[in-house]
Coordinates of C-alpha atoms and ligand atoms in Angstrom, one line a residue:
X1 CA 7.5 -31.4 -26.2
X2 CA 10.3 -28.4 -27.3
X3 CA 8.6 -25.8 -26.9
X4 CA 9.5 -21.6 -27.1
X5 CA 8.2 -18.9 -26.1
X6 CA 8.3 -15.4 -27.1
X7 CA 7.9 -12.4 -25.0
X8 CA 8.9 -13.1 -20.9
X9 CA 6.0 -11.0 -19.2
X10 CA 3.4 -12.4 -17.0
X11 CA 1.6 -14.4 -19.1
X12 CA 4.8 -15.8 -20.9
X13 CA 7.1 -16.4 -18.2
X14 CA 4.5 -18.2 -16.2
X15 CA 3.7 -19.9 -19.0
X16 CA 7.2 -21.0 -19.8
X17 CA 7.6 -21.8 -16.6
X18 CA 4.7 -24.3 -16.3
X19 CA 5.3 -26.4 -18.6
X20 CA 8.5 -27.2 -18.0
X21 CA 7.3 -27.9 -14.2
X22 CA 5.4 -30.7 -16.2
X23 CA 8.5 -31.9 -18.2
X24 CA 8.8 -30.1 -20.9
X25 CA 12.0 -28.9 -22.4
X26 CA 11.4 -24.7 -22.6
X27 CA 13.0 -22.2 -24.2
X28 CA 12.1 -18.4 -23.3
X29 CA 13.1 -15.8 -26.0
X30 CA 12.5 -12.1 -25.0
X31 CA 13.8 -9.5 -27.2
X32 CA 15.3 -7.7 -24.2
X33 CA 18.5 -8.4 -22.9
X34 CA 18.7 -7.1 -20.0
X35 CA 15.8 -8.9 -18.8
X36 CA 17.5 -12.4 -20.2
X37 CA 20.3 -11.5 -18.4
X38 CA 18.5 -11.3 -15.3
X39 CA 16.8 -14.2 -15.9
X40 CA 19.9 -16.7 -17.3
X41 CA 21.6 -15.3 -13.8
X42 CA 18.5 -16.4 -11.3
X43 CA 16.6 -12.5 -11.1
X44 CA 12.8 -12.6 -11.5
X45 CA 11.9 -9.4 -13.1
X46 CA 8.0 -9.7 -11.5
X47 CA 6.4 -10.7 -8.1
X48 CA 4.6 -13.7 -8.6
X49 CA 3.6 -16.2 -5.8
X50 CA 5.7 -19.6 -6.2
X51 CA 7.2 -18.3 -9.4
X52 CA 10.6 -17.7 -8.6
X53 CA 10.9 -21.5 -7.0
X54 CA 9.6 -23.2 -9.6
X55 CA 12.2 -21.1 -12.4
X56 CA 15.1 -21.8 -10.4
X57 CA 13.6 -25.7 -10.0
X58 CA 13.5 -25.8 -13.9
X59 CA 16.4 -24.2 -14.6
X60 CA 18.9 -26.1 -12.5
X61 CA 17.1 -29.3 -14.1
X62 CA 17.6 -28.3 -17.6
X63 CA 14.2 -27.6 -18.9
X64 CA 13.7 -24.0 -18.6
X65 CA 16.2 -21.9 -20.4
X66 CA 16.1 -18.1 -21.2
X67 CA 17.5 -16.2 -24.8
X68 CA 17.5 -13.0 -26.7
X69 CA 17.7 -14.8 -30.4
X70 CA 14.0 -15.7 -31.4
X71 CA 16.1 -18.0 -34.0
X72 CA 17.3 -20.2 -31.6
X73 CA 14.2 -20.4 -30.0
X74 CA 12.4 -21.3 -33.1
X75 CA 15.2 -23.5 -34.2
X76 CA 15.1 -25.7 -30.8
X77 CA 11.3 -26.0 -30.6
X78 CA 8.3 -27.6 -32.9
X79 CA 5.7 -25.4 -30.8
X80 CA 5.9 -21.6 -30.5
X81 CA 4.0 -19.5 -28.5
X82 CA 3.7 -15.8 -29.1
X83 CA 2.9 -14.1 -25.6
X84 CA 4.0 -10.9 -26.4
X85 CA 2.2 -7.2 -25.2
X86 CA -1.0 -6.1 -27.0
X87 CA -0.8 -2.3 -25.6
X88 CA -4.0 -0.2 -26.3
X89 CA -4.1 2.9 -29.2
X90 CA -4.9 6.3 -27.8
X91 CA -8.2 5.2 -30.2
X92 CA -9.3 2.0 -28.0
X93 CA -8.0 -0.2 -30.9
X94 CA -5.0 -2.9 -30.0
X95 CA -1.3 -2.3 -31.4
X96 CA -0.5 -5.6 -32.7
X97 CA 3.0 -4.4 -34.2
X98 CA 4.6 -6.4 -31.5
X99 CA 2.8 -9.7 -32.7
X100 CA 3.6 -9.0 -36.3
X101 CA 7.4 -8.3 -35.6
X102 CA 7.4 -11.7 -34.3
X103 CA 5.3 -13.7 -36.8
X104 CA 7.8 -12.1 -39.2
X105 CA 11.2 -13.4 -36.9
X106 CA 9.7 -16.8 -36.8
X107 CA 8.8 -16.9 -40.4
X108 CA 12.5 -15.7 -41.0
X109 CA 14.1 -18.4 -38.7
X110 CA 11.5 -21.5 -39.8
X111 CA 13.4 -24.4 -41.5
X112 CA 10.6 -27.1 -41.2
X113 CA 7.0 -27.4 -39.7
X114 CA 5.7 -25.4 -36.9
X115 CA 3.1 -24.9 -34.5
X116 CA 2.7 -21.3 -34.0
X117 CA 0.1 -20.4 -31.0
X118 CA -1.2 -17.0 -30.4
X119 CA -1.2 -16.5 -26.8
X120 CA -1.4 -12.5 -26.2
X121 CA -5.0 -11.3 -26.3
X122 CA -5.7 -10.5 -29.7
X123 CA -9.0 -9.0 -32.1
X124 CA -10.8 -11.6 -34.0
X125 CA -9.7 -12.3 -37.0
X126 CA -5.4 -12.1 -35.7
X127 CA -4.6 -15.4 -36.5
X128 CA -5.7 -14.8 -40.4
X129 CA -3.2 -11.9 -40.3
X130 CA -0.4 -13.9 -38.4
X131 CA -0.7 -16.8 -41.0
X132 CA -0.3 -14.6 -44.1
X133 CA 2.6 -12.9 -42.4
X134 CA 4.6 -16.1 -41.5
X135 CA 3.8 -16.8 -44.9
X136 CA 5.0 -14.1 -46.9
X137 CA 7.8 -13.9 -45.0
X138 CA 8.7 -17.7 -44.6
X139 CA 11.8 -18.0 -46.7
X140 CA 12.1 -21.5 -46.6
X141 CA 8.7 -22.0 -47.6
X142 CA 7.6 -24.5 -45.3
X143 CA 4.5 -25.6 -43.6
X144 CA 3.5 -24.2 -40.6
X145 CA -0.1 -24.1 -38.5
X146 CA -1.1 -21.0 -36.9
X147 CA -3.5 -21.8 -33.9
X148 CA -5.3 -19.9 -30.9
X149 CA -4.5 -20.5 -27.6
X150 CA -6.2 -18.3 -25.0
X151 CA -4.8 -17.4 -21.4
X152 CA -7.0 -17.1 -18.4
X153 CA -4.4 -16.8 -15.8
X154 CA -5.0 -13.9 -13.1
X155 CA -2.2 -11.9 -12.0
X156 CA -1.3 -13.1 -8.7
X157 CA -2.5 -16.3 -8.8
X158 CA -1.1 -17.2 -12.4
X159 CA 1.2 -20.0 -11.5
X160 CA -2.3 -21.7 -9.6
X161 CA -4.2 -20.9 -12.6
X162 CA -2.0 -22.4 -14.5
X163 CA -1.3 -25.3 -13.0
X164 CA -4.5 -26.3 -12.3
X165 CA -6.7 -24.1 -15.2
X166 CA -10.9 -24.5 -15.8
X167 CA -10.6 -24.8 -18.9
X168 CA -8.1 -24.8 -21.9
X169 CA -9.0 -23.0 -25.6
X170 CA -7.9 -24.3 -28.6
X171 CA -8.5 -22.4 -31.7
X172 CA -7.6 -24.0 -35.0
X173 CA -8.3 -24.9 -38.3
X174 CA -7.0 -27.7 -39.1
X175 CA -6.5 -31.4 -36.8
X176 CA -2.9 -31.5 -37.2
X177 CA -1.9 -29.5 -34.6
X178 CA -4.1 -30.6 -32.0
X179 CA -2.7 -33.7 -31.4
X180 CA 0.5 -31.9 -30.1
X181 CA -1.4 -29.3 -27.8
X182 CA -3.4 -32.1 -26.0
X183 CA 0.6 -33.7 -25.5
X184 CA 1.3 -30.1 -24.2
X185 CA -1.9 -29.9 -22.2
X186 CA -2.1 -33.4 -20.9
X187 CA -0.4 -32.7 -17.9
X188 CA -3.0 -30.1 -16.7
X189 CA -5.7 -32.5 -16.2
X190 CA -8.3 -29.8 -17.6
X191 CA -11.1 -29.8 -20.3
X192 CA -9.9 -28.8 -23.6
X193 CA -12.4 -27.1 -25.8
X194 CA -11.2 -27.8 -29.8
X195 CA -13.1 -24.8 -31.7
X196 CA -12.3 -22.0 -34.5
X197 CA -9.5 -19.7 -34.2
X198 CA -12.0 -16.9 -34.7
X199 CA -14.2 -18.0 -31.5
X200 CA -11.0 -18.9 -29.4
X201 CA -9.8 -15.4 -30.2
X202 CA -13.9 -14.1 -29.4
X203 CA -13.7 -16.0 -26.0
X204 CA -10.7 -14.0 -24.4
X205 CA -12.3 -10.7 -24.9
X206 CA -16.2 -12.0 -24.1
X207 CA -14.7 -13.4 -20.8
X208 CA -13.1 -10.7 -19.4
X209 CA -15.3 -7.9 -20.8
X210 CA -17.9 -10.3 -18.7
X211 CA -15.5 -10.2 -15.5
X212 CA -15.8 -6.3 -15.7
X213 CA -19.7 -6.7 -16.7
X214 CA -20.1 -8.5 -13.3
X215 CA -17.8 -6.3 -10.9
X216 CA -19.8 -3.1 -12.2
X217 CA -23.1 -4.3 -12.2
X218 CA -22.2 -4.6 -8.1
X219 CA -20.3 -1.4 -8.3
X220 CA -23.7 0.4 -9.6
X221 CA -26.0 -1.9 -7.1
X222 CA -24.0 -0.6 -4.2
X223 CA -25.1 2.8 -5.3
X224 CA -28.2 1.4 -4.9
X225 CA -27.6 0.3 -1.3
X226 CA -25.7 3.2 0.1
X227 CA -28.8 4.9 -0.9
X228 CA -31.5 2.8 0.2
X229 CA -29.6 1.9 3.6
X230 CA -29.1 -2.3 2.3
X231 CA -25.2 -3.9 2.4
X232 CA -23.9 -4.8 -0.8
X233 CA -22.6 -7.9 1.0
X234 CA -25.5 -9.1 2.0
X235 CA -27.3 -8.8 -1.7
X236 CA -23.9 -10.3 -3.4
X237 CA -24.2 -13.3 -0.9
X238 CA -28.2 -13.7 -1.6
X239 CA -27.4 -13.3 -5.7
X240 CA -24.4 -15.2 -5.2
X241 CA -26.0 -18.4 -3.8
X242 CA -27.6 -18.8 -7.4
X243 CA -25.4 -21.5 -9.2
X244 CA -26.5 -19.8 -12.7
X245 CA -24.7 -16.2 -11.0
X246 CA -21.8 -16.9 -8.6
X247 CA -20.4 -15.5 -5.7
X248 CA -17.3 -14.9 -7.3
X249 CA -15.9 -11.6 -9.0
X250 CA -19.2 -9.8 -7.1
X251 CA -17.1 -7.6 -4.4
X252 CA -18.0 -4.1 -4.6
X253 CA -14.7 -2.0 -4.8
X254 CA -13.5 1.5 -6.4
X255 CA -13.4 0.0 -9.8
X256 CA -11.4 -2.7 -11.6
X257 CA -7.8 -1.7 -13.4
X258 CA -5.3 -3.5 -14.3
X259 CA -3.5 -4.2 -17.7
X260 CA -6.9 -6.4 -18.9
X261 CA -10.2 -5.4 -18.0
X262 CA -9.7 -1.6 -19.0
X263 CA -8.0 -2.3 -22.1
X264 CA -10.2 -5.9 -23.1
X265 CA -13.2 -3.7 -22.8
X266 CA -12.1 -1.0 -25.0
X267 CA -10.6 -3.4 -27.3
X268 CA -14.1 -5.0 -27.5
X269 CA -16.0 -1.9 -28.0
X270 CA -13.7 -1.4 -30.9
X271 CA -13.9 -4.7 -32.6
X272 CA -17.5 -4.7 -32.0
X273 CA -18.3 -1.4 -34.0
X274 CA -15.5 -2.0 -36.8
X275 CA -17.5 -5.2 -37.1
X276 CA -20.6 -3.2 -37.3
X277 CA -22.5 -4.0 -33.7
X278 CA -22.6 -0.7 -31.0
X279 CA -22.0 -2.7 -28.0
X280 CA -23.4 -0.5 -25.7
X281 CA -23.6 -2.6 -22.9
X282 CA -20.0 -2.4 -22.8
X283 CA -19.9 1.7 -22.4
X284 CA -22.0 1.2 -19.3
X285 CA -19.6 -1.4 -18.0
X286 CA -17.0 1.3 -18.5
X287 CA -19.0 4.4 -17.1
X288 CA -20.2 2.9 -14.1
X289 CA -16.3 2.1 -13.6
X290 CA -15.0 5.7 -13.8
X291 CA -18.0 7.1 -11.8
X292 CA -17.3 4.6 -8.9
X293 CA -13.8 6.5 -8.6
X294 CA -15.7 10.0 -8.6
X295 CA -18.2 8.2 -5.7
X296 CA -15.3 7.3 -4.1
X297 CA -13.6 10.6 -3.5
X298 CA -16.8 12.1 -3.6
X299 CA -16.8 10.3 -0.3
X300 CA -13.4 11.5 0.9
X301 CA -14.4 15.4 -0.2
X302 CA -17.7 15.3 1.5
X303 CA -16.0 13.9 5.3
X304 CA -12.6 16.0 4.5
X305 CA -14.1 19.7 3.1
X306 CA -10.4 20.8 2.1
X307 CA -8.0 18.1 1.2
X308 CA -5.3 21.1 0.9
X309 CA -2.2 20.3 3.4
X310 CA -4.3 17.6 4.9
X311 CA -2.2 14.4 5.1
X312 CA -4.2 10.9 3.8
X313 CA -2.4 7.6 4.1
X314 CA -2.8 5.2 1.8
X315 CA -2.9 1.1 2.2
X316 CA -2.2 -0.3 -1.2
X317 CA -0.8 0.9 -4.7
X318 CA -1.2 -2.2 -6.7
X319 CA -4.0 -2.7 -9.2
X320 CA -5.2 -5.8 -6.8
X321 CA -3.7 -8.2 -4.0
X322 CA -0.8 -10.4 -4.3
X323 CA 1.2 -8.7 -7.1
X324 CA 3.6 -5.7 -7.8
X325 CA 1.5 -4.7 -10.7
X326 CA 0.8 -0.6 -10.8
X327 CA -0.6 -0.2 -14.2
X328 CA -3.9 0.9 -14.5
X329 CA -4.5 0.5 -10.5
X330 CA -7.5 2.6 -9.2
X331 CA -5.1 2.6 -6.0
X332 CA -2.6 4.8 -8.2
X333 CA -5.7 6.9 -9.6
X334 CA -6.8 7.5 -6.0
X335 CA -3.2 8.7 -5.1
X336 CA -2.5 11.0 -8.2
X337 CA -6.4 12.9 -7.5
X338 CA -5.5 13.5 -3.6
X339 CA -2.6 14.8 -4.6
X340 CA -4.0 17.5 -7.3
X341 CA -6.1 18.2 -4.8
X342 CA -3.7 19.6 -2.4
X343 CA -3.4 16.5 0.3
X344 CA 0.7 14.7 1.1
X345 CA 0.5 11.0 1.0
X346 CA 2.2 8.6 3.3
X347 CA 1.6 5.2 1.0
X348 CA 2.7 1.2 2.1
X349 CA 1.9 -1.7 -0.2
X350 CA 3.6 -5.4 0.5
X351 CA 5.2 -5.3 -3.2
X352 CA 4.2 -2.1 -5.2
X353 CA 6.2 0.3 -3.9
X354 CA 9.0 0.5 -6.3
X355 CA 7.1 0.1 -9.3
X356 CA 4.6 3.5 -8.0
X357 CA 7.2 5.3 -7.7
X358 CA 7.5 5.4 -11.3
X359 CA 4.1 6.9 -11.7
X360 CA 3.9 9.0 -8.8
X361 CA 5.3 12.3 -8.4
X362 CA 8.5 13.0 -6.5
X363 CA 6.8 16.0 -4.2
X364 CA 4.0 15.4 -1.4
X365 CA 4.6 11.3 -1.3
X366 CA 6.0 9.7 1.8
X367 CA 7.1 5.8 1.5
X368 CA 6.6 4.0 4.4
X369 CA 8.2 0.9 5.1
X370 CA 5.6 -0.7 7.3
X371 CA 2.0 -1.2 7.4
X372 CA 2.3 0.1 11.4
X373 CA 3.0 3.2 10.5
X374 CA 1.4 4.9 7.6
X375 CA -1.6 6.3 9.8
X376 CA 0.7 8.0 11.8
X377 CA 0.2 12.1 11.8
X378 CA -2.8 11.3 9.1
X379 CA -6.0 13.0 8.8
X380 CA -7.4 10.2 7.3
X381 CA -6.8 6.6 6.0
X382 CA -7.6 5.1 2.5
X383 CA -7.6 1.3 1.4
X384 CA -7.1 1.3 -2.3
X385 CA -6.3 -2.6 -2.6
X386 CA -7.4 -5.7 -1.1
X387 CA -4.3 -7.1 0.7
X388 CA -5.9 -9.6 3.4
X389 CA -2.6 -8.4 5.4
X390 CA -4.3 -4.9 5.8
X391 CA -6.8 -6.8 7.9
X392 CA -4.0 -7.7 10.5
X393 CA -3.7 -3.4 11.3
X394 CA -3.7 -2.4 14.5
X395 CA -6.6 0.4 14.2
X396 CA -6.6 0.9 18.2
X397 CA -3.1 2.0 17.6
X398 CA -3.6 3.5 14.3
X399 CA -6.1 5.6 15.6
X400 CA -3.7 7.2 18.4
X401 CA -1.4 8.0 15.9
X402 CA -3.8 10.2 14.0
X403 CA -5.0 13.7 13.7
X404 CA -8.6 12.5 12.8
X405 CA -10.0 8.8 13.5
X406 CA -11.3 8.4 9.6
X407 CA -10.8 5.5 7.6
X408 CA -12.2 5.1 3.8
X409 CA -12.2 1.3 2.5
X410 CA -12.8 0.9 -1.0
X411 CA -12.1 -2.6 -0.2
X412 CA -14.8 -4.0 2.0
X413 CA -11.8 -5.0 4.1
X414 CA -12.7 -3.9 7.4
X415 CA -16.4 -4.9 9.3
X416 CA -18.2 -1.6 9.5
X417 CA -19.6 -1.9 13.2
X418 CA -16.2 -3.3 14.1
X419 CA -14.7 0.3 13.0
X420 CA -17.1 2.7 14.6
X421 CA -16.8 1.1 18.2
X422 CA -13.1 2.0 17.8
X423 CA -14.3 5.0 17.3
X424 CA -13.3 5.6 13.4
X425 CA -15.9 7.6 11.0
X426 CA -15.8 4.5 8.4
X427 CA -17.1 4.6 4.8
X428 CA -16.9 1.8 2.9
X429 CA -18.5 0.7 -0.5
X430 CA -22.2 0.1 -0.7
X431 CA -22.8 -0.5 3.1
Ligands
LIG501 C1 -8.0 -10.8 -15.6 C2 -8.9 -12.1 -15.6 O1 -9.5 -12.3 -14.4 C3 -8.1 -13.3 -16.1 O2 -8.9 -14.4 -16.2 C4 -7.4 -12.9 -17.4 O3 -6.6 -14.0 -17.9 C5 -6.5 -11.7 -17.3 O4 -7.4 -10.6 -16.8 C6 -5.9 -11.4 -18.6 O5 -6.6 -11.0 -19.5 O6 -4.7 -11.6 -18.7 P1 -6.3 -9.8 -13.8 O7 -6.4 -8.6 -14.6 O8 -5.0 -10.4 -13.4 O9 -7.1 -11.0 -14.5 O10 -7.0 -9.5 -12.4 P2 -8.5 -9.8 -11.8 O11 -8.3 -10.7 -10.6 O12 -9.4 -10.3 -12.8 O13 -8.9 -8.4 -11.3 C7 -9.1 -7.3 -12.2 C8 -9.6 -6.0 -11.4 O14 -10.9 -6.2 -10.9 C9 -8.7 -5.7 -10.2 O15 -8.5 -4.3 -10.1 C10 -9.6 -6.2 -9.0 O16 -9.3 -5.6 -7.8 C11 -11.0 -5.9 -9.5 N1 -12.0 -6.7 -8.9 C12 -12.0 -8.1 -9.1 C13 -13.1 -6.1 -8.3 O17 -13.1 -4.9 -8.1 N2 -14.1 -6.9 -7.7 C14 -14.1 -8.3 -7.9 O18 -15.1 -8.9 -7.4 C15 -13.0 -8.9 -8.6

């Protein structure tokens, strides 16, 4: 299949990428040049495990090409996929501007029929408004189909989600384009599910909101065991074991972040009461996310007293393992409310480092450039992310290197009895 597609961030550049791993011929439009510079020249502008490989793979066989015109990629392709940002309003809503700029560009640069495929996470409902754009603004009046295609990829593992996916969502009113997307999908050797656009655009935000659902109803039943003396592990494991609840998506931590969860959830809210349902679940989901960050430094408060000119070292700045993302990370959160509070930082993460610094402010953050090190001259140690490399520390050594043997995991990363033979006061998250 020729297929474009529009906007070059995590989920489009994956996607891009993926399926022209599978063979097909892929054009990439992003309205920023400098970024299609980088790309046409061999940069990756985001870490991604086996992404960079499998672009250069692509590229250097043809399929996999990279513009700024959205005409050209509309021009070369019969399926276009809009994967561009759906930032949140101050108000919880979604801006969508970015998705109607581009329904209007590919309605200006249409000359026969297209497949147009909502990608981004979108409201309910979208797709109606993309199709009367492309059609008002379709100057060559011709037919087009506007379908929904969900992504379920997770950040750090998108080019495995990809590749091998649970489950694929079509959304889309009509048969005609469906033929093409199993073509597209055919490759992937997953389930397709054929429904309406309005419930393929409904199943993005229920799944995720659902994600976050599951991760704080652990967060608030580790409350529950750091009062009552139980181990969150031990309950997720027991709960876990039942098929019809999962292991997965169960660790206690200092919250979710990210660019999804927070913003979904909100996003659903918001939907939900324009549509006339208070989804008050939902609120919970997201209060028992905040206060988990308020438990956490509760925590660090309580063991510290005075966090003024104390120094904390930090492992891990990115919203979760195996990826330079920053935005939204609790990890960040963490830094910026030790750092109010008086405290210098000395922070190491495997890929986040440049992208934090963005965020973080100038004064009162050292960078270190190994793990090794960042416990040295600290009065205490914090694990804001799950890298499994933070496991690998040396704490025997860590521990000589600091003023005060005291190590706060809002991981789960380290085996609590482990920790306080070394010697370490060790708080962790619902044990
Ligand atoms: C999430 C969904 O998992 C994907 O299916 C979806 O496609 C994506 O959003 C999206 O909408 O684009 P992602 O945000 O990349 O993926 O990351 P997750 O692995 O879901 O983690 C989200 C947050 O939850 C992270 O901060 C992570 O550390 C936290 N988390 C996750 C926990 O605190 N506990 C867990 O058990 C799992």
């Amino acid at each position: 299949m020729n297929i474009a597609i529009i906007g070059t961030g995590y989920v489009g550049l994956v996607t891009g990428t993926c399926f022209s791993e599978v063979g097909h011929n892929v054009v990439c439009v992003d309205c920023d040049e400098s970024k299609v510079k980088l790309l046409q020249g061999g940069g990756i502008p985001i870490y991604e495990p086996g992404l960079e490989e499998m672009v250069k793979r692509n590229v250097a066989e043809g399929r996999l090409s990279f513009t700024a015109s959205t005409a050209e990629g509309v021009g070369k392709s019969d399926v276009i996929f809009i994967a561009v940002p759906t930032p949140p309003l101050e108000d919880g809503s979604v801006d969508l501007s970015f998705i109607e700029r581009v329904a209007r560009d590919i309605a200006g640069a249409m000359t026969s029929y297209k497949i147009v495929v909502d990608k981004s996470t979108v409201p309910v409902k979208t797709g109606e408004k993309v199709a009367e754009t492309i059609k008002r603004y379709c100057k060559a009046d011709c037919e087009f189909d506007v379908i929904s295609n969900p992504e379920f990829l997770r950040e750090g593992f998108a080019v495995e989600d990809l590749m091998k996916p649970d489950r694929i969502v079509i959304g889309s009113a009509s048969e005609r384009p469906n033929e093409a997307m199993r073509e597209i999908y055919e490759p992937f050797n997953a389930p397709i599910i054929f429904t309406d656009i309005n419930s393929a655009e409904l199943i993005k935000h229920a799944a995720n909101s659902f994600l976050a659902m599951k991760i704080s109803y652990i967060n608030a039943v580790a409350a529950i065991c750091e009062a009552s003396g139980a181990n969150v592990e031990e309950v997720a494991n027991g709960i876990g074991m039942d098929e019809r609840i999962g292991r997965r998506f169960l660790n206690a931590s200092l919250g979710f972040g990210g660019s999804c969860f927070p913003k979904d959830l909100s996003a659903f809210i918001r939907i939900s009461d324009d549509l006339g349902y208070d989804f008050g679940l939902l609120k919970e989901v997201q209060k028992i996310n905040a206060g988990q960050m308020d438990r956490f430094l509760k925590k660090i408060t309580e063991t510290l007293w005075i966090l003024k000119d104390k120094t904390i070292g930090v492992l891990g700045l990115a919203f979760k393992q195996n990826t330079d993302d920053v935005r939204m990370s609790p990890a960040i959160e963490i830094c910026q409310r030790l750092l109010k509070e008086g405290a210098s930082l000395r922070v190491y993460d495997p890929k986040a480092m440049e992208k934090a610094r963005e965020l973080l402010p100038a004064e009162g953050v050292t960078y270190v450039d190994d793990m090794d090190s960042v416990a040295d001259g600290c009065d205490a140690l914090v694990v804001a992310t799950e890298w499994p490399q933070f496991k690998e520390l040396d704490l025997a050594k860590a521990k000589e290197g600091m003023t005060s043997p005291i190590l706060f995991d809002g991981r789960n990363l380290f085996d609590p009895s482990e920790l306080e033979q070394l010697g370490f006061t060790y708080k962790s998250i619902g044990r």
